[in-house]
Amino acid sequence: MQSFIPTKRTLMGPGPSDVHDRILEAMARPTLGHLDPEFQRMMEELKGGLRALFKTENAMTFPVSAPGSAGMEMCFVNLIEPGDKVVVVKNGVFGERMRENVVRAGGEAVMVEFDWGTAPDVSKVAEVLAANSDTKILAFVHAETSTGVRADAAALCALAREHDCLTIVDAVTSLGGLPVEVDAWGIDAIYSGSQKCLSCTPGLSPVSFSERALARVRARKVPVQSWFLDLSLVMAYWDGTGGRSYHHTAPVNPLYGLHESLVMLFEEGLEESHARHAVMHEGLVAGLEDMGLDFLVHPDIRLPMLNAVKVPDGIDEAAVRAHLLQEYDLEIGAGLGPLAGKVWRIGLMGTSAREENVELCLTALADALGKQQMHVDGLKALEAARKAMSDD
Ligand SMILES: *Cc1c(COP(=O)(O)O)cnc(C)c1O
């Protein structure tokens, strides 16, 4: 075998996004023991940083040692007991993954489905909750990465409260790029991922649980079926108050990386980071629209960090992505499910949400479309994008 030396790509897909050098450097620092007092101090700071990021006082806020899907599973397996009814909002891939989690945890999933590319209609969710008064949990995706749609998280959480059920919220793609207000919105269980707007490497999932959620966990009659994701066991390690004990070996160096990503986020400012995502999105929109391309999602509900762009008629979408990768070392995403072959998904997440990336993407796309006889003026599109990014 020989050392693996990957090519330096620009990552503008649905995640992972570009990882900042500062984060990679942090991860290359000496590995400490996972119970070393110095490491434990870092853990406490990390938990505090995540609370500030999630805008919560929840003590039970920490990173799960596994990717976003594990954070998702931790929320579902701890809060659901066999037979529990869970209303799941689905308007893309990740709502379906929530349904899978409900069923595998022994719950009953009641689905409220919306067309891909549209937002959940809060009044329709209200009807379903009213018709299912024994619902224990409402679960929904804040930022649906498969379509680029934002859900009205505040309204859905308020609705759940009215119907006296807990909420499980997927904030994998939104956290760091859009406001997420755990306490103000009354979210009970939330999970995110390190590799999207937090610009860290993949493999960690920040989560937070409210007191109401913890009361539900403590009142369980059936033990959590997963040993690794059982909140009460994991907390023996992450809760520093009663002394820490070994549960699993924490991924020490990746946690340095997440810590550094929070340091960088707070240096910039959370609001400033949200604003940067919005401005880069406006630049990309201006450039792509100048090239005559259309967006899948209505502007009112578009995500800034995930842009679903319609593939023009007659264009081979896979060939465009291949050209970008080969000639520009640039990765963008393909459509999933019913959107396969119909859209590209262009990510502007974390470190990837910057002017150079917007400009590279427009230049590369204009070239790739030209190769397929769709001639667009790349320079004019760049000008439109630059104007939109400097206006703000
Ligand atoms: C990426 C993503 C996940 C899954 O995260 P992994 O780290 O890939 O496991 C879950 N939900 C949404 C909305 C995502 O975008």
mmCIF file of C-alpha atoms and ligand atoms in Angstrom:
data_model
loop_
_atom_site.group_PDB
_atom_site.id
_atom_site.type_symbol
_atom_site.label_atom_id
_atom_site.label_comp_id
_atom_site.label_asym_id
_atom_site.label_seq_id
_atom_site.Cartn_x
_atom_site.Cartn_y
_atom_site.Cartn_z
ATOM 1 C CA MET A 1 0.000 0.000 0.000
ATOM 2 C CA GLN A 2 0.924 3.634 -0.413
ATOM 3 C CA SER A 3 -0.245 6.782 1.314
ATOM 4 C CA PHE A 4 -3.529 8.100 -0.008
ATOM 5 C CA ILE A 5 -3.174 11.673 -1.282
ATOM 6 C CA PRO A 6 -6.586 12.993 -2.316
ATOM 7 C CA THR A 7 -7.025 15.737 -4.896
ATOM 8 C CA LYS A 8 -8.016 19.101 -3.457
ATOM 9 C CA ARG A 9 -11.578 19.599 -4.654
ATOM 10 C CA THR A 10 -14.058 22.400 -4.144
ATOM 11 C CA LEU A 11 -17.098 20.847 -2.481
ATOM 12 C CA MET A 12 -20.379 22.449 -3.520
ATOM 13 C CA GLY A 13 -22.698 19.499 -3.202
ATOM 14 C CA PRO A 14 -25.156 18.561 -0.431
ATOM 15 C CA GLY A 15 -22.274 17.880 1.991
ATOM 16 C CA PRO A 16 -19.557 17.384 2.943
ATOM 17 C CA SER A 17 -18.661 21.013 2.300
ATOM 18 C CA ASP A 18 -15.169 22.517 2.120
ATOM 19 C CA VAL A 19 -13.278 22.036 5.378
ATOM 20 C CA HIS A 20 -11.285 25.066 6.430
ATOM 21 C CA ASP A 21 -7.520 24.557 6.879
ATOM 22 C CA ARG A 22 -7.789 25.761 10.467
ATOM 23 C CA ILE A 23 -10.086 22.844 11.217
ATOM 24 C CA LEU A 24 -7.821 20.317 9.513
ATOM 25 C CA GLU A 25 -4.855 21.740 11.432
ATOM 26 C CA ALA A 26 -6.775 21.468 14.717
ATOM 27 C CA MET A 27 -7.456 17.808 13.950
ATOM 28 C CA ALA A 28 -3.743 17.145 13.400
ATOM 29 C CA ARG A 29 -2.873 18.150 17.000
ATOM 30 C CA PRO A 30 -1.690 15.512 19.501
ATOM 31 C CA THR A 31 -4.273 12.950 20.489
ATOM 32 C CA LEU A 32 -5.135 13.043 24.195
ATOM 33 C CA GLY A 33 -6.721 10.308 26.239
ATOM 34 C CA HIS A 34 -10.500 10.631 26.137
ATOM 35 C CA LEU A 35 -10.600 11.007 29.928
ATOM 36 C CA ASP A 36 -7.578 13.333 30.143
ATOM 37 C CA PRO A 37 -8.522 16.396 32.254
ATOM 38 C CA GLU A 38 -7.305 18.689 29.485
ATOM 39 C CA PHE A 39 -9.545 16.934 27.003
ATOM 40 C CA GLN A 40 -12.479 17.124 29.408
ATOM 41 C CA ARG A 41 -12.074 20.881 29.600
ATOM 42 C CA MET A 42 -12.284 21.013 25.812
ATOM 43 C CA MET A 43 -15.447 18.871 25.950
ATOM 44 C CA GLU A 44 -17.109 21.299 28.351
ATOM 45 C CA GLU A 45 -16.252 24.227 26.091
ATOM 46 C CA LEU A 46 -17.576 22.309 23.120
ATOM 47 C CA LYS A 47 -20.882 21.657 24.896
ATOM 48 C CA GLY A 48 -21.137 25.351 25.786
ATOM 49 C CA GLY A 49 -20.423 26.313 22.184
ATOM 50 C CA LEU A 50 -23.095 23.945 20.914
ATOM 51 C CA ARG A 51 -25.611 25.414 23.366
ATOM 52 C CA ALA A 52 -24.837 28.884 22.019
ATOM 53 C CA LEU A 53 -25.159 27.576 18.467
ATOM 54 C CA PHE A 54 -28.485 25.844 19.129
ATOM 55 C CA LYS A 55 -29.651 28.863 21.216
ATOM 56 C CA THR A 56 -30.535 26.684 24.168
ATOM 57 C CA GLU A 57 -29.921 26.216 27.864
ATOM 58 C CA ASN A 58 -30.390 22.447 27.501
ATOM 59 C CA ALA A 59 -27.762 20.676 29.611
ATOM 60 C CA MET A 60 -28.123 17.636 27.380
ATOM 61 C CA THR A 61 -26.367 19.190 24.366
ATOM 62 C CA PHE A 62 -23.362 17.362 22.929
ATOM 63 C CA PRO A 63 -21.975 15.789 19.736
ATOM 64 C CA VAL A 64 -22.853 12.163 19.003
ATOM 65 C CA SER A 65 -19.743 10.223 17.878
ATOM 66 C CA ALA A 66 -21.162 9.400 14.461
ATOM 67 C CA PRO A 67 -22.706 11.205 11.458
ATOM 68 C CA GLY A 68 -26.021 13.047 11.242
ATOM 69 C CA SER A 69 -27.979 9.854 10.674
ATOM 70 C CA ALA A 70 -26.826 8.607 14.093
ATOM 71 C CA GLY A 71 -27.984 11.822 15.731
ATOM 72 C CA MET A 72 -31.306 11.256 13.987
ATOM 73 C CA GLU A 73 -31.489 7.703 15.261
ATOM 74 C CA MET A 74 -30.559 8.781 18.789
ATOM 75 C CA CYS A 75 -33.544 11.137 18.864
ATOM 76 C CA PHE A 76 -35.987 8.525 17.578
ATOM 77 C CA VAL A 77 -34.849 5.486 19.573
ATOM 78 C CA ASN A 78 -34.771 7.337 22.874
ATOM 79 C CA LEU A 79 -38.106 9.142 22.545
ATOM 80 C CA ILE A 80 -40.226 6.412 20.980
ATOM 81 C CA GLU A 81 -41.579 3.441 22.867
ATOM 82 C CA PRO A 82 -43.304 0.573 21.058
ATOM 83 C CA GLY A 83 -46.759 1.611 19.886
ATOM 84 C CA ASP A 84 -46.153 5.362 20.134
ATOM 85 C CA LYS A 85 -47.788 7.372 17.388
ATOM 86 C CA VAL A 86 -45.486 9.801 15.558
ATOM 87 C CA VAL A 87 -46.648 12.276 12.923
ATOM 88 C CA VAL A 88 -43.875 12.595 10.329
ATOM 89 C CA VAL A 89 -43.799 15.439 7.828
ATOM 90 C CA LYS A 90 -42.298 14.333 4.541
ATOM 91 C CA ASN A 91 -41.357 16.500 1.555
ATOM 92 C CA GLY A 92 -38.134 14.781 0.539
ATOM 93 C CA VAL A 93 -35.585 12.079 1.307
ATOM 94 C CA PHE A 94 -35.016 12.839 4.963
ATOM 95 C CA GLY A 95 -38.690 12.764 5.950
ATOM 96 C CA GLU A 96 -38.751 9.226 4.558
ATOM 97 C CA ARG A 97 -35.679 8.341 6.620
ATOM 98 C CA MET A 98 -37.549 9.620 9.688
ATOM 99 C CA ARG A 99 -40.425 7.264 8.890
ATOM 100 C CA GLU A 100 -37.966 4.349 8.736
ATOM 101 C CA ASN A 101 -36.646 5.314 12.141
ATOM 102 C CA VAL A 102 -40.119 5.480 13.662
ATOM 103 C CA VAL A 103 -41.077 2.052 12.343
ATOM 104 C CA ARG A 104 -37.807 0.414 13.403
ATOM 105 C CA ALA A 105 -38.191 1.878 16.902
ATOM 106 C CA GLY A 106 -41.588 0.147 17.102
ATOM 107 C CA GLY A 107 -43.611 3.312 16.664
ATOM 108 C CA GLU A 108 -46.563 3.995 14.389
ATOM 109 C CA ALA A 109 -45.743 6.571 11.717
ATOM 110 C CA VAL A 110 -48.575 8.782 10.479
ATOM 111 C CA MET A 111 -47.276 10.482 7.361
ATOM 112 C CA VAL A 112 -48.147 13.992 6.156
ATOM 113 C CA GLU A 113 -46.702 14.226 2.672
ATOM 114 C CA PHE A 114 -46.057 17.195 0.428
ATOM 115 C CA ASP A 115 -44.711 17.423 -3.092
ATOM 116 C CA TRP A 116 -40.928 17.495 -3.389
ATOM 117 C CA GLY A 117 -39.870 21.106 -3.793
ATOM 118 C CA THR A 118 -42.766 22.485 -1.730
ATOM 119 C CA ALA A 119 -42.839 23.389 1.963
ATOM 120 C CA PRO A 120 -44.943 21.615 4.594
ATOM 121 C CA ASP A 121 -48.369 23.251 4.812
ATOM 122 C CA VAL A 122 -48.794 23.966 8.532
ATOM 123 C CA SER A 123 -52.602 23.879 8.368
ATOM 124 C CA LYS A 124 -52.518 20.404 6.809
ATOM 125 C CA VAL A 125 -50.192 19.193 9.588
ATOM 126 C CA ALA A 126 -52.623 20.750 12.086
ATOM 127 C CA GLU A 127 -55.493 18.734 10.573
ATOM 128 C CA VAL A 128 -53.548 15.496 10.909
ATOM 129 C CA LEU A 129 -52.613 16.250 14.510
ATOM 130 C CA ALA A 130 -56.235 17.079 15.296
ATOM 131 C CA ALA A 131 -57.354 13.781 13.748
ATOM 132 C CA ASN A 132 -54.726 11.871 15.745
ATOM 133 C CA SER A 133 -55.101 13.168 19.283
ATOM 134 C CA ASP A 134 -52.973 10.329 20.684
ATOM 135 C CA THR A 135 -49.862 11.560 18.821
ATOM 136 C CA LYS A 136 -46.750 11.597 21.005
ATOM 137 C CA ILE A 137 -44.261 13.265 18.669
ATOM 138 C CA LEU A 138 -44.198 15.540 15.622
ATOM 139 C CA ALA A 139 -41.075 15.053 13.476
ATOM 140 C CA PHE A 140 -39.976 17.228 10.580
ATOM 141 C CA VAL A 141 -36.944 18.386 8.606
ATOM 142 C CA HIS A 142 -36.030 22.065 8.944
ATOM 143 C CA ALA A 143 -33.858 22.212 5.808
ATOM 144 C CA GLU A 144 -34.668 19.448 3.303
ATOM 145 C CA THR A 145 -31.353 18.873 1.553
ATOM 146 C CA SER A 146 -32.878 16.728 -1.174
ATOM 147 C CA THR A 147 -34.963 19.627 -2.508
ATOM 148 C CA GLY A 148 -33.618 22.893 -1.051
ATOM 149 C CA VAL A 149 -36.817 23.718 0.871
ATOM 150 C CA ARG A 150 -37.064 25.414 4.275
ATOM 151 C CA ALA A 151 -39.876 24.431 6.630
ATOM 152 C CA ASP A 152 -41.494 26.932 9.001
ATOM 153 C CA ALA A 153 -39.924 25.359 12.076
ATOM 154 C CA ALA A 154 -41.273 27.910 14.556
ATOM 155 C CA ALA A 155 -44.870 27.387 13.395
ATOM 156 C CA LEU A 156 -44.588 23.583 13.363
ATOM 157 C CA CYS A 157 -43.113 23.560 16.881
ATOM 158 C CA ALA A 158 -45.865 25.875 18.156
ATOM 159 C CA LEU A 159 -48.405 23.499 16.638
ATOM 160 C CA ALA A 160 -46.826 20.518 18.378
ATOM 161 C CA ARG A 161 -47.066 22.341 21.707
ATOM 162 C CA GLU A 162 -50.766 23.078 21.126
ATOM 163 C CA HIS A 163 -51.324 19.372 20.608
ATOM 164 C CA ASP A 164 -49.170 18.475 23.574
ATOM 165 C CA CYS A 165 -46.608 16.477 21.654
ATOM 166 C CA LEU A 166 -42.844 16.554 21.543
ATOM 167 C CA THR A 167 -40.880 17.645 18.482
ATOM 168 C CA ILE A 168 -37.960 15.988 16.740
ATOM 169 C CA VAL A 169 -36.291 18.397 14.327
ATOM 170 C CA ASP A 170 -33.686 17.634 11.656
ATOM 171 C CA ALA A 171 -31.321 20.610 11.506
ATOM 172 C CA VAL A 172 -28.454 18.826 9.760
ATOM 173 C CA THR A 173 -28.280 21.289 6.886
ATOM 174 C CA SER A 174 -29.734 24.403 8.541
ATOM 175 C CA LEU A 175 -27.510 24.739 11.623
ATOM 176 C CA GLY A 176 -24.910 27.479 11.136
ATOM 177 C CA GLY A 177 -26.485 28.772 7.920
ATOM 178 C CA LEU A 178 -30.001 29.658 9.067
ATOM 179 C CA PRO A 179 -31.379 30.717 12.459
ATOM 180 C CA VAL A 180 -32.181 27.710 14.663
ATOM 181 C CA GLU A 181 -33.805 28.647 17.976
ATOM 182 C CA VAL A 182 -34.167 25.571 20.137
ATOM 183 C CA ASP A 183 -35.513 27.273 23.270
ATOM 184 C CA ALA A 184 -37.514 30.068 21.625
ATOM 185 C CA TRP A 185 -39.254 27.642 19.275
ATOM 186 C CA GLY A 186 -39.657 24.970 21.960
ATOM 187 C CA ILE A 187 -37.826 22.154 20.167
ATOM 188 C CA ASP A 188 -37.541 18.971 22.254
ATOM 189 C CA ALA A 189 -34.985 16.936 20.328
ATOM 190 C CA ILE A 190 -32.771 18.214 17.546
ATOM 191 C CA TYR A 191 -29.847 16.797 15.607
ATOM 192 C CA SER A 192 -27.371 18.231 13.151
ATOM 193 C CA GLY A 193 -24.181 17.269 11.328
ATOM 194 C CA SER A 194 -20.595 18.472 11.378
ATOM 195 C CA GLN A 195 -20.009 18.449 7.609
ATOM 196 C CA LYS A 196 -22.598 20.892 6.281
ATOM 197 C CA CYS A 197 -22.738 24.528 7.435
ATOM 198 C CA LEU A 198 -20.266 23.870 10.267
ATOM 199 C CA SER A 199 -17.471 23.214 7.704
ATOM 200 C CA CYS A 200 -16.021 20.375 9.749
ATOM 201 C CA THR A 201 -15.207 16.862 8.554
ATOM 202 C CA PRO A 202 -18.088 14.352 8.414
ATOM 203 C CA GLY A 203 -18.729 12.041 11.328
ATOM 204 C CA LEU A 204 -20.146 14.032 14.246
ATOM 205 C CA SER A 205 -23.730 14.891 15.059
ATOM 206 C CA PRO A 206 -24.501 17.698 17.516
ATOM 207 C CA VAL A 207 -27.742 16.990 19.386
ATOM 208 C CA SER A 208 -29.790 18.693 22.076
ATOM 209 C CA PHE A 209 -32.638 17.433 24.279
ATOM 210 C CA SER A 210 -35.104 19.514 26.298
ATOM 211 C CA GLU A 211 -36.172 18.752 29.861
ATOM 212 C CA ARG A 212 -39.525 17.547 28.506
ATOM 213 C CA ALA A 213 -37.720 15.116 26.235
ATOM 214 C CA LEU A 214 -35.554 13.869 29.107
ATOM 215 C CA ALA A 215 -38.626 13.359 31.294
ATOM 216 C CA ARG A 216 -40.035 11.157 28.533
ATOM 217 C CA VAL A 217 -36.774 9.183 28.393
ATOM 218 C CA ARG A 218 -36.688 8.731 32.184
ATOM 219 C CA ALA A 219 -40.300 7.512 32.176
ATOM 220 C CA ARG A 220 -39.600 4.778 29.595
ATOM 221 C CA LYS A 221 -40.943 1.336 30.438
ATOM 222 C CA VAL A 222 -38.973 -0.432 27.727
ATOM 223 C CA PRO A 223 -35.192 0.072 27.633
ATOM 224 C CA VAL A 224 -33.783 1.741 24.529
ATOM 225 C CA GLN A 225 -33.064 -1.072 22.101
ATOM 226 C CA SER A 226 -29.760 0.465 20.919
ATOM 227 C CA TRP A 227 -26.903 0.196 23.404
ATOM 228 C CA PHE A 228 -24.631 2.682 21.611
ATOM 229 C CA LEU A 229 -27.309 5.376 21.236
ATOM 230 C CA ASP A 230 -28.961 4.992 24.657
ATOM 231 C CA LEU A 231 -28.953 8.566 25.951
ATOM 232 C CA SER A 232 -28.765 7.573 29.610
ATOM 233 C CA LEU A 233 -25.581 5.558 28.959
ATOM 234 C CA VAL A 234 -23.938 8.083 26.637
ATOM 235 C CA MET A 235 -24.474 10.842 29.159
ATOM 236 C CA ALA A 236 -22.342 9.012 31.715
ATOM 237 C CA TYR A 237 -19.490 10.189 29.519
ATOM 238 C CA TRP A 238 -20.712 13.571 28.244
ATOM 239 C CA ASP A 239 -22.271 14.872 31.463
ATOM 240 C CA GLY A 240 -19.333 16.114 33.504
ATOM 241 C CA THR A 241 -21.248 16.845 36.698
ATOM 242 C CA GLY A 242 -21.132 13.432 38.370
ATOM 243 C CA GLY A 243 -17.657 12.491 37.107
ATOM 244 C CA ARG A 244 -17.150 10.876 33.716
ATOM 245 C CA SER A 245 -17.045 7.193 32.999
ATOM 246 C CA TYR A 246 -16.131 5.247 29.915
ATOM 247 C CA HIS A 247 -18.915 4.533 27.464
ATOM 248 C CA HIS A 248 -17.070 4.461 24.138
ATOM 249 C CA THR A 249 -13.774 6.042 23.100
ATOM 250 C CA ALA A 250 -14.635 9.543 21.931
ATOM 251 C CA PRO A 251 -13.315 10.493 18.469
ATOM 252 C CA VAL A 252 -10.752 12.782 20.055
ATOM 253 C CA ASN A 253 -9.254 14.544 17.028
ATOM 254 C CA PRO A 254 -12.523 15.067 15.133
ATOM 255 C CA LEU A 255 -13.833 16.714 18.298
ATOM 256 C CA TYR A 256 -10.893 19.160 18.157
ATOM 257 C CA GLY A 257 -12.084 19.902 14.639
ATOM 258 C CA LEU A 258 -15.659 20.597 15.720
ATOM 259 C CA HIS A 259 -14.365 22.762 18.564
ATOM 260 C CA GLU A 260 -12.308 24.798 16.071
ATOM 261 C CA SER A 261 -15.272 25.146 13.740
ATOM 262 C CA LEU A 262 -17.269 26.690 16.601
ATOM 263 C CA VAL A 263 -14.357 28.995 17.466
ATOM 264 C CA MET A 264 -14.400 30.188 13.853
ATOM 265 C CA LEU A 265 -18.177 30.525 13.771
ATOM 266 C CA PHE A 266 -18.251 32.712 16.874
ATOM 267 C CA GLU A 267 -15.315 34.789 15.636
ATOM 268 C CA GLU A 268 -17.398 35.564 12.566
ATOM 269 C CA GLY A 269 -20.658 35.817 14.532
ATOM 270 C CA LEU A 270 -23.672 33.575 14.111
ATOM 271 C CA GLU A 271 -25.858 36.283 12.561
ATOM 272 C CA GLU A 272 -22.996 37.240 10.254
ATOM 273 C CA SER A 273 -22.659 33.626 9.155
ATOM 274 C CA HIS A 274 -26.383 33.477 8.359
ATOM 275 C CA ALA A 275 -26.083 36.741 6.425
ATOM 276 C CA ARG A 276 -23.072 35.438 4.463
ATOM 277 C CA HIS A 277 -25.012 32.329 3.424
ATOM 278 C CA ALA A 278 -27.899 34.545 2.266
ATOM 279 C CA VAL A 279 -25.648 36.876 0.248
ATOM 280 C CA MET A 280 -23.736 34.065 -1.471
ATOM 281 C CA HIS A 281 -27.080 32.469 -2.317
ATOM 282 C CA GLU A 282 -28.275 35.726 -3.877
ATOM 283 C CA GLY A 283 -25.086 35.889 -5.925
ATOM 284 C CA LEU A 284 -25.528 32.352 -7.189
ATOM 285 C CA VAL A 285 -29.190 33.000 -8.029
ATOM 286 C CA ALA A 286 -28.343 36.184 -9.939
ATOM 287 C CA GLY A 287 -25.626 34.415 -11.934
ATOM 288 C CA LEU A 288 -27.636 31.308 -12.753
ATOM 289 C CA GLU A 289 -30.744 33.285 -13.678
ATOM 290 C CA ASP A 290 -28.599 35.457 -15.928
ATOM 291 C CA MET A 291 -27.557 32.228 -17.679
ATOM 292 C CA GLY A 292 -31.244 31.383 -18.154
ATOM 293 C CA LEU A 293 -31.373 28.607 -15.548
ATOM 294 C CA ASP A 294 -34.383 28.143 -13.254
ATOM 295 C CA PHE A 295 -34.680 27.158 -9.610
ATOM 296 C CA LEU A 296 -36.918 24.324 -8.423
ATOM 297 C CA VAL A 297 -38.101 26.074 -5.268
ATOM 298 C CA HIS A 298 -40.144 29.258 -4.775
ATOM 299 C CA PRO A 299 -37.927 32.110 -3.463
ATOM 300 C CA ASP A 300 -39.948 32.452 -0.233
ATOM 301 C CA ILE A 301 -39.037 28.961 0.966
ATOM 302 C CA ARG A 302 -35.603 28.475 -0.615
ATOM 303 C CA LEU A 303 -32.658 27.402 1.448
ATOM 304 C CA PRO A 304 -29.618 29.629 1.043
ATOM 305 C CA MET A 305 -27.220 26.706 1.524
ATOM 306 C CA LEU A 306 -28.767 24.202 -0.880
ATOM 307 C CA ASN A 307 -29.803 25.318 -4.333
ATOM 308 C CA ALA A 308 -31.843 22.964 -6.515
ATOM 309 C CA VAL A 309 -31.353 24.128 -10.108
ATOM 310 C CA LYS A 310 -33.398 22.680 -12.962
ATOM 311 C CA VAL A 311 -31.443 20.863 -15.659
ATOM 312 C CA PRO A 312 -32.335 22.530 -18.996
ATOM 313 C CA ASP A 313 -34.040 20.362 -21.638
ATOM 314 C CA GLY A 314 -31.612 18.400 -23.763
ATOM 315 C CA ILE A 315 -28.726 18.667 -21.281
ATOM 316 C CA ASP A 316 -27.054 15.512 -19.971
ATOM 317 C CA GLU A 317 -26.878 16.388 -16.290
ATOM 318 C CA ALA A 318 -24.363 13.668 -15.330
ATOM 319 C CA ALA A 319 -21.987 14.796 -18.090
ATOM 320 C CA VAL A 320 -22.099 18.323 -16.683
ATOM 321 C CA ARG A 321 -21.160 17.095 -13.205
ATOM 322 C CA ALA A 322 -18.400 14.927 -14.649
ATOM 323 C CA HIS A 323 -17.001 17.918 -16.566
ATOM 324 C CA LEU A 324 -17.011 20.055 -13.423
ATOM 325 C CA LEU A 325 -15.164 17.388 -11.484
ATOM 326 C CA GLN A 326 -12.613 16.587 -14.181
ATOM 327 C CA GLU A 327 -11.845 20.086 -15.403
ATOM 328 C CA TYR A 328 -12.469 22.206 -12.313
ATOM 329 C CA ASP A 329 -12.117 19.794 -9.379
ATOM 330 C CA LEU A 330 -15.567 21.027 -8.453
ATOM 331 C CA GLU A 331 -18.243 18.782 -6.972
ATOM 332 C CA ILE A 332 -21.952 19.580 -7.175
ATOM 333 C CA GLY A 333 -24.775 17.198 -6.296
ATOM 334 C CA ALA A 334 -27.263 15.239 -8.367
ATOM 335 C CA GLY A 335 -31.019 15.071 -7.815
ATOM 336 C CA LEU A 336 -32.438 12.282 -5.658
ATOM 337 C CA GLY A 337 -35.615 10.176 -5.987
ATOM 338 C CA PRO A 338 -38.193 11.844 -8.230
ATOM 339 C CA LEU A 339 -35.713 14.660 -8.905
ATOM 340 C CA ALA A 340 -32.943 12.369 -10.219
ATOM 341 C CA GLY A 341 -31.786 13.675 -13.603
ATOM 342 C CA LYS A 342 -33.979 16.778 -13.223
ATOM 343 C CA VAL A 343 -31.959 19.023 -10.917
ATOM 344 C CA TRP A 344 -28.471 19.780 -9.742
ATOM 345 C CA ARG A 345 -28.001 20.484 -6.069
ATOM 346 C CA ILE A 346 -25.476 23.231 -5.482
ATOM 347 C CA GLY A 347 -24.350 23.620 -1.898
ATOM 348 C CA LEU A 348 -23.203 26.872 -0.329
ATOM 349 C CA MET A 349 -22.463 25.516 3.115
ATOM 350 C CA GLY A 350 -20.065 26.865 5.707
ATOM 351 C CA THR A 351 -16.640 27.577 4.241
ATOM 352 C CA SER A 352 -18.050 26.777 0.795
ATOM 353 C CA ALA A 353 -20.340 29.818 1.047
ATOM 354 C CA ARG A 354 -17.878 32.346 -0.351
ATOM 355 C CA GLU A 355 -17.491 34.474 -3.451
ATOM 356 C CA GLU A 356 -14.697 32.431 -5.051
ATOM 357 C CA ASN A 357 -16.905 29.348 -4.948
ATOM 358 C CA VAL A 358 -19.901 31.125 -6.478
ATOM 359 C CA GLU A 359 -17.680 32.459 -9.251
ATOM 360 C CA LEU A 360 -15.973 29.128 -9.884
ATOM 361 C CA CYS A 361 -19.322 27.370 -10.078
ATOM 362 C CA LEU A 362 -20.756 29.858 -12.590
ATOM 363 C CA THR A 363 -17.639 29.772 -14.760
ATOM 364 C CA ALA A 364 -17.487 25.978 -14.730
ATOM 365 C CA LEU A 365 -21.208 25.564 -15.441
ATOM 366 C CA ALA A 366 -21.098 28.016 -18.364
ATOM 367 C CA ASP A 367 -18.208 26.014 -19.822
ATOM 368 C CA ALA A 368 -19.912 22.653 -19.260
ATOM 369 C CA LEU A 369 -23.173 23.851 -20.846
ATOM 370 C CA GLY A 370 -21.207 25.257 -23.791
ATOM 371 C CA LYS A 371 -19.739 21.775 -24.339
ATOM 372 C CA GLN A 372 -23.323 20.594 -24.896
ATOM 373 C CA GLN A 373 -24.142 23.414 -27.332
ATOM 374 C CA MET A 374 -26.035 25.502 -24.803
ATOM 375 C CA HIS A 375 -24.124 28.745 -25.131
ATOM 376 C CA VAL A 376 -24.408 31.099 -22.204
ATOM 377 C CA ASP A 377 -22.388 34.220 -21.454
ATOM 378 C CA GLY A 378 -20.362 33.184 -18.425
ATOM 379 C CA LEU A 379 -18.743 36.575 -17.991
ATOM 380 C CA LYS A 380 -22.080 38.360 -17.930
ATOM 381 C CA ALA A 381 -23.363 35.846 -15.363
ATOM 382 C CA LEU A 382 -20.284 36.504 -13.232
ATOM 383 C CA GLU A 383 -20.952 40.228 -13.370
ATOM 384 C CA ALA A 384 -24.553 39.695 -12.288
ATOM 385 C CA ALA A 385 -23.418 37.519 -9.401
ATOM 386 C CA ARG A 386 -20.707 39.973 -8.293
ATOM 387 C CA LYS A 387 -23.219 42.793 -8.346
ATOM 388 C CA ALA A 388 -25.675 40.826 -6.196
ATOM 389 C CA MET A 389 -22.942 39.872 -3.727
ATOM 390 C CA SER A 390 -21.620 43.428 -3.364
ATOM 391 C CA ASP A 391 -25.020 45.179 -3.228
ATOM 392 C CA ASP A 392 -25.731 43.597 0.122
HETATM 393 C C1 LIG B 1 -26.961 15.045 5.364
HETATM 394 C C2 LIG B 1 -28.272 14.961 6.030
HETATM 395 C C3 LIG B 1 -28.579 13.948 6.974
HETATM 396 C C4 LIG B 1 -27.675 12.808 7.249
HETATM 397 O O1 LIG B 1 -26.442 13.175 7.729
HETATM 398 P P1 LIG B 1 -25.213 12.149 7.568
HETATM 399 O O2 LIG B 1 -24.101 12.873 8.248
HETATM 400 O O3 LIG B 1 -25.032 11.955 6.099
HETATM 401 O O4 LIG B 1 -25.585 10.886 8.227
HETATM 402 C C5 LIG B 1 -29.802 14.002 7.598
HETATM 403 N N1 LIG B 1 -30.696 14.977 7.329
HETATM 404 C C6 LIG B 1 -30.443 15.946 6.433
HETATM 405 C C7 LIG B 1 -31.465 17.000 6.188
HETATM 406 C C8 LIG B 1 -29.230 15.965 5.760
HETATM 407 O O5 LIG B 1 -28.982 16.917 4.856
#
